[in-house]
Tab-separated table of C-alpha atoms in Angstrom:
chain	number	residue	atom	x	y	z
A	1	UNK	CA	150.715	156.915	82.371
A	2	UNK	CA	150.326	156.447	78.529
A	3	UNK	CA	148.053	153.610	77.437
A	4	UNK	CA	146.660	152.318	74.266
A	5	UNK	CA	143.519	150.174	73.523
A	6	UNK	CA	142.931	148.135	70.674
A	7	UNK	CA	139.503	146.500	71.774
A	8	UNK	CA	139.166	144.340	68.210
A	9	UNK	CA	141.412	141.198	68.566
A	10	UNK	CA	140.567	140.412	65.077
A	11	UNK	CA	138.611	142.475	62.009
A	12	UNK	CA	137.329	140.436	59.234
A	13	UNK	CA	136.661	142.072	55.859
A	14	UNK	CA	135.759	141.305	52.381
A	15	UNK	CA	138.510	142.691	49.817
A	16	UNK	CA	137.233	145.460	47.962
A	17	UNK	CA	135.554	146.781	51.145
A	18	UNK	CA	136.349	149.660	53.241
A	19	UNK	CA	137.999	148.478	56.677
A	20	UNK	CA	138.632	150.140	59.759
A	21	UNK	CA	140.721	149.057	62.535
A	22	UNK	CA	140.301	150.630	65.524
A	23	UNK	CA	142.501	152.259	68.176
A	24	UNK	CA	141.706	154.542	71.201
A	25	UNK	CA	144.811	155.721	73.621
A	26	UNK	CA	145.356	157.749	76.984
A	27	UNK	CA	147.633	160.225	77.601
A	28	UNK	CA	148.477	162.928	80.180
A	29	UNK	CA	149.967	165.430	77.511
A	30	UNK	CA	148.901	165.751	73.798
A	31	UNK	CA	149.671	162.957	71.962
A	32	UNK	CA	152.140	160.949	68.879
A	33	UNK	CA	150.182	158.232	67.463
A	34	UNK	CA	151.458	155.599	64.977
A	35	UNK	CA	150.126	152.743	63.164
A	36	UNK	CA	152.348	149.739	62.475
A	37	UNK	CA	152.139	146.453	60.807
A	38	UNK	CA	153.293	143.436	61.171
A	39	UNK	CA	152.962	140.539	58.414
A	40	UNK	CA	154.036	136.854	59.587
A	41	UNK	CA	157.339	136.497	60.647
A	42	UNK	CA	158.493	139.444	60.044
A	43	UNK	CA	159.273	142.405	62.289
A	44	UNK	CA	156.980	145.621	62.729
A	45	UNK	CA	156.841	147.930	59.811
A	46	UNK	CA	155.978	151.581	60.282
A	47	UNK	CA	152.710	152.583	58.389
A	48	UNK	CA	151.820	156.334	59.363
A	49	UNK	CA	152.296	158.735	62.369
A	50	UNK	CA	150.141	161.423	63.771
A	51	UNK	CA	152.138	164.476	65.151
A	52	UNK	CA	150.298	167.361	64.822
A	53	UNK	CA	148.097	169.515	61.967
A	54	UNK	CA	145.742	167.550	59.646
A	55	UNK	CA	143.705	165.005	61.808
A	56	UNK	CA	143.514	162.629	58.731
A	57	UNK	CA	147.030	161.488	58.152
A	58	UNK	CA	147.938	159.267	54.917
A	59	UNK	CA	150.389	156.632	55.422
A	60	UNK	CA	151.851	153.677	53.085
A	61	UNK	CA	150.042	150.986	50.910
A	62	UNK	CA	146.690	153.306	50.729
A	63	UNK	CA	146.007	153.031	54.663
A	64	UNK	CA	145.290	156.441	56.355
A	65	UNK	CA	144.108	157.416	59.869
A	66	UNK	CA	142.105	159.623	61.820
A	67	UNK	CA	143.054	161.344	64.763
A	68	UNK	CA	139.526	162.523	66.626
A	69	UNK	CA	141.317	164.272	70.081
A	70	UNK	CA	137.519	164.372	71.814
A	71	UNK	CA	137.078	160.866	71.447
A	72	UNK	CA	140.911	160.058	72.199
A	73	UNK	CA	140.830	157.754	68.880
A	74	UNK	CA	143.083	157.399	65.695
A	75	UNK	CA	140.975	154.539	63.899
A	76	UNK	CA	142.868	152.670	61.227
A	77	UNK	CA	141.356	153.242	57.694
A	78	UNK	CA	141.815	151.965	53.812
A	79	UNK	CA	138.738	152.611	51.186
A	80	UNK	CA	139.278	149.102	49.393
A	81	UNK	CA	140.813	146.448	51.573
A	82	UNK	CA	143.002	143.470	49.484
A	83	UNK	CA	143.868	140.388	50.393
A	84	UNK	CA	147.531	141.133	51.027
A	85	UNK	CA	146.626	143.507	53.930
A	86	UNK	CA	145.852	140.802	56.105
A	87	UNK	CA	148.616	140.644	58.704
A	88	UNK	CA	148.539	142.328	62.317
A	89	UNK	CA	147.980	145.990	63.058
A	90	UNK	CA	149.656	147.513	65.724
A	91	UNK	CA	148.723	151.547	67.511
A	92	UNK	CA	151.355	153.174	69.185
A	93	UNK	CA	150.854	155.629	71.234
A	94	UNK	CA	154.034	158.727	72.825
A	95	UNK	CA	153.562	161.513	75.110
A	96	UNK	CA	154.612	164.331	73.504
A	97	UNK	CA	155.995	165.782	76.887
A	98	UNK	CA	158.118	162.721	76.700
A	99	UNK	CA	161.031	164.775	75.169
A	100	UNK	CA	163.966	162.995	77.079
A	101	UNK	CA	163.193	159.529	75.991
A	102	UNK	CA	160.926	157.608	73.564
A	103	UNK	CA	158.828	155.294	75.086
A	104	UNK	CA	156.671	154.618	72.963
A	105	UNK	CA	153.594	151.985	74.306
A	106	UNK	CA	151.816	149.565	72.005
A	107	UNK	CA	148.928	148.017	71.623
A	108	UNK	CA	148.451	144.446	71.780
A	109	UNK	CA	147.379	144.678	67.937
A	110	UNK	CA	144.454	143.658	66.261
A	111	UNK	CA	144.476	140.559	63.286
A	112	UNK	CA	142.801	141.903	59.721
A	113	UNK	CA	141.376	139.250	58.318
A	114	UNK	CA	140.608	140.275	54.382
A	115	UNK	CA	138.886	137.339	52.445
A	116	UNK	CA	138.862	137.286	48.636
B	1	UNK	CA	166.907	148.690	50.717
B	2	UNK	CA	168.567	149.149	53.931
B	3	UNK	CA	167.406	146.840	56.570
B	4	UNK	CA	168.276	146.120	60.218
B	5	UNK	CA	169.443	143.028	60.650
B	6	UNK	CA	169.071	140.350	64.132
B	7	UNK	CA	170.806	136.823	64.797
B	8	UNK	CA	169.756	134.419	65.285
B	9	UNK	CA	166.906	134.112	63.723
B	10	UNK	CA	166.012	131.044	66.024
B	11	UNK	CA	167.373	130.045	69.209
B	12	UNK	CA	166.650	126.911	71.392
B	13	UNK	CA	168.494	126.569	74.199
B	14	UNK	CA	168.150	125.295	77.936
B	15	UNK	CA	167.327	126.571	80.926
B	16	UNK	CA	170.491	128.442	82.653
B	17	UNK	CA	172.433	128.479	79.568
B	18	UNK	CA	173.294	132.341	78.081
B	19	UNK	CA	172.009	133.236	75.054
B	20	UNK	CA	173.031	136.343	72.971
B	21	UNK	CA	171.209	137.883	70.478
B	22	UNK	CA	172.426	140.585	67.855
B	23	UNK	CA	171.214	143.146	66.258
B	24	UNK	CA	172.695	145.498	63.174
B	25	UNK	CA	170.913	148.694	62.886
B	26	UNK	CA	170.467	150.494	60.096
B	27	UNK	CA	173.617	152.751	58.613
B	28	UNK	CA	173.288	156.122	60.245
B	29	UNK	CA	170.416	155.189	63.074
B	30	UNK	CA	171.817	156.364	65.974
B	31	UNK	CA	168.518	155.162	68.266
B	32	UNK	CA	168.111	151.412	68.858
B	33	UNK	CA	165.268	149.841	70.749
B	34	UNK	CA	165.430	146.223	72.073
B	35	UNK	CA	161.466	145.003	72.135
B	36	UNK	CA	160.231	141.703	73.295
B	37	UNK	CA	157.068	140.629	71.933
B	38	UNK	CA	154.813	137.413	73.704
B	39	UNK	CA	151.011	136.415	72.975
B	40	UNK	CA	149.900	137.433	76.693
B	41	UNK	CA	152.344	140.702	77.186
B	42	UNK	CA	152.188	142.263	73.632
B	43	UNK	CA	154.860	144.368	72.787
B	44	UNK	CA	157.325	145.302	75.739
B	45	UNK	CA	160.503	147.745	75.383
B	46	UNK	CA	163.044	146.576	77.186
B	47	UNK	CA	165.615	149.143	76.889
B	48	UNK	CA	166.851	151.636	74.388
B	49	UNK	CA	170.170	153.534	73.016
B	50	UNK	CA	170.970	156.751	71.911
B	51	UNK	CA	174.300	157.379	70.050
B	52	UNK	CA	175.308	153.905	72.176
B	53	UNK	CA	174.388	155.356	75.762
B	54	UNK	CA	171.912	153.477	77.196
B	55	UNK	CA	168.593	156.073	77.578
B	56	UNK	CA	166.496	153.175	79.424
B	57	UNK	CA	166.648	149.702	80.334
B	58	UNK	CA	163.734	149.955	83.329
B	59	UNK	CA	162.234	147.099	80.946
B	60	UNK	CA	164.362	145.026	81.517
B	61	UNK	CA	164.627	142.410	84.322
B	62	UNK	CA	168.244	143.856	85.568
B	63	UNK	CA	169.698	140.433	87.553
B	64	UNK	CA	169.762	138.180	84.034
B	65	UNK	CA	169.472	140.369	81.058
B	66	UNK	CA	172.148	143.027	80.111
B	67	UNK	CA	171.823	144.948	76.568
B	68	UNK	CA	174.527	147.112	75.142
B	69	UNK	CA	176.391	148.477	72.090
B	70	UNK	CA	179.940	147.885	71.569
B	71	UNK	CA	179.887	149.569	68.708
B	72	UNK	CA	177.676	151.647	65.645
B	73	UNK	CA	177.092	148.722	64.129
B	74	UNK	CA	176.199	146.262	66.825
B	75	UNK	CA	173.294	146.002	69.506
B	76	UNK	CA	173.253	142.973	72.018
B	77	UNK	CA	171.483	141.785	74.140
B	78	UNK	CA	172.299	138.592	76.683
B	79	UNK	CA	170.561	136.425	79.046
B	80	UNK	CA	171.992	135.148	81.470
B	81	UNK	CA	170.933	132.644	83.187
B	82	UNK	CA	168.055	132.235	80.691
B	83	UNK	CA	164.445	130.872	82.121
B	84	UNK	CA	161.380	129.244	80.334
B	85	UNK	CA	159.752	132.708	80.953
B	86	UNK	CA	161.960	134.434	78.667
B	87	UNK	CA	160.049	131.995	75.917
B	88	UNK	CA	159.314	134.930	72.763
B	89	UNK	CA	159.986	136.736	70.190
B	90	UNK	CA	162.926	139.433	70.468
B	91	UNK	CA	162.892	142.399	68.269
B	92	UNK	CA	165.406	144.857	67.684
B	93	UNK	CA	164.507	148.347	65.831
B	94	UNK	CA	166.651	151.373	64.700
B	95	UNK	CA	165.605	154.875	64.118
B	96	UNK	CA	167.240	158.093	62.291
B	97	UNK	CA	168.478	160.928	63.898
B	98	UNK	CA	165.848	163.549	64.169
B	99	UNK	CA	162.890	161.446	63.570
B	100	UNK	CA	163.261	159.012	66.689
B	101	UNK	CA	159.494	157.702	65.983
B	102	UNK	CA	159.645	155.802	63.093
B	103	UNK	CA	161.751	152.667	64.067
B	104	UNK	CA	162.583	150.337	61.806
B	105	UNK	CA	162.248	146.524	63.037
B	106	UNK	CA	164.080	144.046	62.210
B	107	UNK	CA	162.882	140.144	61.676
B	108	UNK	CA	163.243	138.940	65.170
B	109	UNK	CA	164.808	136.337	67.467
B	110	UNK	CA	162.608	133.571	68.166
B	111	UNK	CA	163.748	132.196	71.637
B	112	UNK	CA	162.739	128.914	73.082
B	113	UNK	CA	164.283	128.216	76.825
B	114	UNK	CA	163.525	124.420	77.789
């Protein structure tokens, strides 16, 4: 069974500063990993996805991610944080193998908290 | 800036009563995802559609809900009766053909059952 971790329920971070959020997931087969965000009252948005290649993946608004397969992460990252990326993070998490349908499990998302 | 669309937005209603909710994907998506999202659950799918055919709907409690797609252009998904435990936030999301992961949400159906 797939599974995803998010173990921050909330990040707090000074704007200009770098931020990470952090993700780690489980899989039986290799992995699709995906970052999404969700900003009050307002649906999910799609930020980046890791599929395969390049283990640091660039995705909207200046965020990017890592994927690090040995430590079964794909940490959340943005050099200069601003105030407007506060708002709820979500990782996602598909088994590749999972070729006849897309369930795709998230995590239970982590607030970013980005003080001026 | 196409969007996928859900009504109601909000939707208060009493225990036993039906309640639909509907969903407009995105022109062209031909994958929709019904999602229900609650502080201690997260993020559940509840079912999903390819080109209209239901793919999954093991999410979904099978004696009261019921999702479908009548047509292209229309996702719903009913309750009925509804229950005080179906108390959240209802999400709908679309995705293009050929790139099935990157759904597109749209805003939501808050539901309150009292």
């Amino acid at each position: 069974a797939q599974s995803v971790a998010q173990p921050e329920d909330q990040v707090n971070v000074a704007e200009g500063n770098p931020l990470t959020v952090k993700c780690t997931y489980s899989v039986s087969g290799n992995p699709y990993l995906f970052w999404y965000v969700q900003y009050p009252n307002r649906g999910l948005q799609f930020l980046l996805k890791y599929i395969t290649g390049d283990n640091l993946v660039k995705g909207s608004y200046g965020f990017e991610a890592e994927f690090n397969k040995s430590q079964t992460s794909f940490h959340l990252k943005k050099p200069s944080a601003l105030v407007s990326d506060s708002a709820l993070y979500f990782c996602a998490v598909r088994d590749m193998r999972d070729t006849g349908g897309f369930k795709t499990i998230f995590g239970a998302g982590t607030r970013l908290f980005v003080k001026a | 800036d196409a969007r996928v669309t859900q009504t109601p937005r909000h939707k208060v209603t009493e225990m036993g009563q039906e309640v639909t909710m509907r969903c407009q994907p995105i022109l062209g998506h031909n994958t929709v995802f019904w999602y229900r999202q609650t502080m201690m659950q997260g993020l559940e799918l509840l079912a999903y559609f390819r080109n209209r055919a239901p793919l999954d709907d093991s999410g979904m409690p099978k004696d009261r809900f019921s999702a479908e797609m009548p047509d292209a252009t229309l996702a719903t998904l009913k309750i009925q009766p509804s229950e005080p435990r179906d108390s959240a936030v209802y999400f709908c999301a679309s995705a293009p053909t050929g790139n099935y992961d990157e759904q597109y949400f749209g805003p939501g159906t808050r539901l309150t059952v009292t």
